[in-house]
Amino acid sequence: MHRAGRKAFHIKRIPVSGPVDRGKNEPKGEDNA
């Protein structure tokens, strides 16, 4: 979970205008958030 959250956090920060990517990484980044 730590590895996925780290990757999601990085991806979530880059595609700010990507609703599809954001929703896909939201559950993974939730741990980091």
PDB file of C-alpha atoms in Angstrom:
ATOM      1  CA  MET A   1       0.000   0.000   0.000  1.00  0.00           C
ATOM      2  CA  HIS A   2       2.897   2.319   0.756  1.00  0.00           C
ATOM      3  CA  ARG A   3       4.397   1.790  -2.694  1.00  0.00           C
ATOM      4  CA  ALA A   4       1.070   2.379  -4.457  1.00  0.00           C
ATOM      5  CA  GLY A   5       0.317   5.477  -2.407  1.00  0.00           C
ATOM      6  CA  ARG A   6       3.736   6.916  -3.247  1.00  0.00           C
ATOM      7  CA  LYS A   7       3.196   6.386  -6.979  1.00  0.00           C
ATOM      8  CA  ALA A   8      -0.385   7.702  -6.829  1.00  0.00           C
ATOM      9  CA  PHE A   9       0.757  10.816  -5.028  1.00  0.00           C
ATOM     10  CA  HIS A  10       3.301  11.516  -7.750  1.00  0.00           C
ATOM     11  CA  ILE A  11       0.839  10.872 -10.573  1.00  0.00           C
ATOM     12  CA  LYS A  12      -1.929  12.827  -8.859  1.00  0.00           C
ATOM     13  CA  ARG A  13       0.385  15.836  -8.589  1.00  0.00           C
ATOM     14  CA  ILE A  14       1.277  15.801 -12.303  1.00  0.00           C
ATOM     15  CA  PRO A  15      -2.110  15.306 -14.067  1.00  0.00           C
ATOM     16  CA  VAL A  16      -4.132  17.925 -12.243  1.00  0.00           C
ATOM     17  CA  SER A  17      -6.355  18.328 -15.309  1.00  0.00           C
ATOM     18  CA  GLY A  18      -6.902  14.548 -15.588  1.00  0.00           C
ATOM     19  CA  PRO A  19     -10.246  13.599 -14.020  1.00  0.00           C
ATOM     20  CA  VAL A  20      -9.834   9.974 -15.117  1.00  0.00           C
ATOM     21  CA  ASP A  21      -6.322   9.615 -13.658  1.00  0.00           C
ATOM     22  CA  ARG A  22      -7.293  11.569 -10.545  1.00  0.00           C
ATOM     23  CA  GLY A  23     -10.219   9.258  -9.795  1.00  0.00           C
ATOM     24  CA  LYS A  24      -8.061   6.191 -10.411  1.00  0.00           C
ATOM     25  CA  ASN A  25      -5.342   7.434  -8.052  1.00  0.00           C
ATOM     26  CA  GLU A  26      -7.709   8.917  -5.506  1.00  0.00           C
ATOM     27  CA  PRO A  27      -8.272   5.606  -3.656  1.00  0.00           C
ATOM     28  CA  LYS A  28      -4.517   4.889  -3.704  1.00  0.00           C
ATOM     29  CA  GLY A  29      -3.501   8.429  -2.779  1.00  0.00           C
ATOM     30  CA  GLU A  30      -6.103   8.526  -0.043  1.00  0.00           C
ATOM     31  CA  ASP A  31      -3.622   6.736   2.204  1.00  0.00           C
ATOM     32  CA  ASN A  32      -1.067   9.464   1.544  1.00  0.00           C
ATOM     33  CA  ALA A  33      -3.572  12.288   1.834  1.00  0.00           C
TER      34      ALA A  33
END
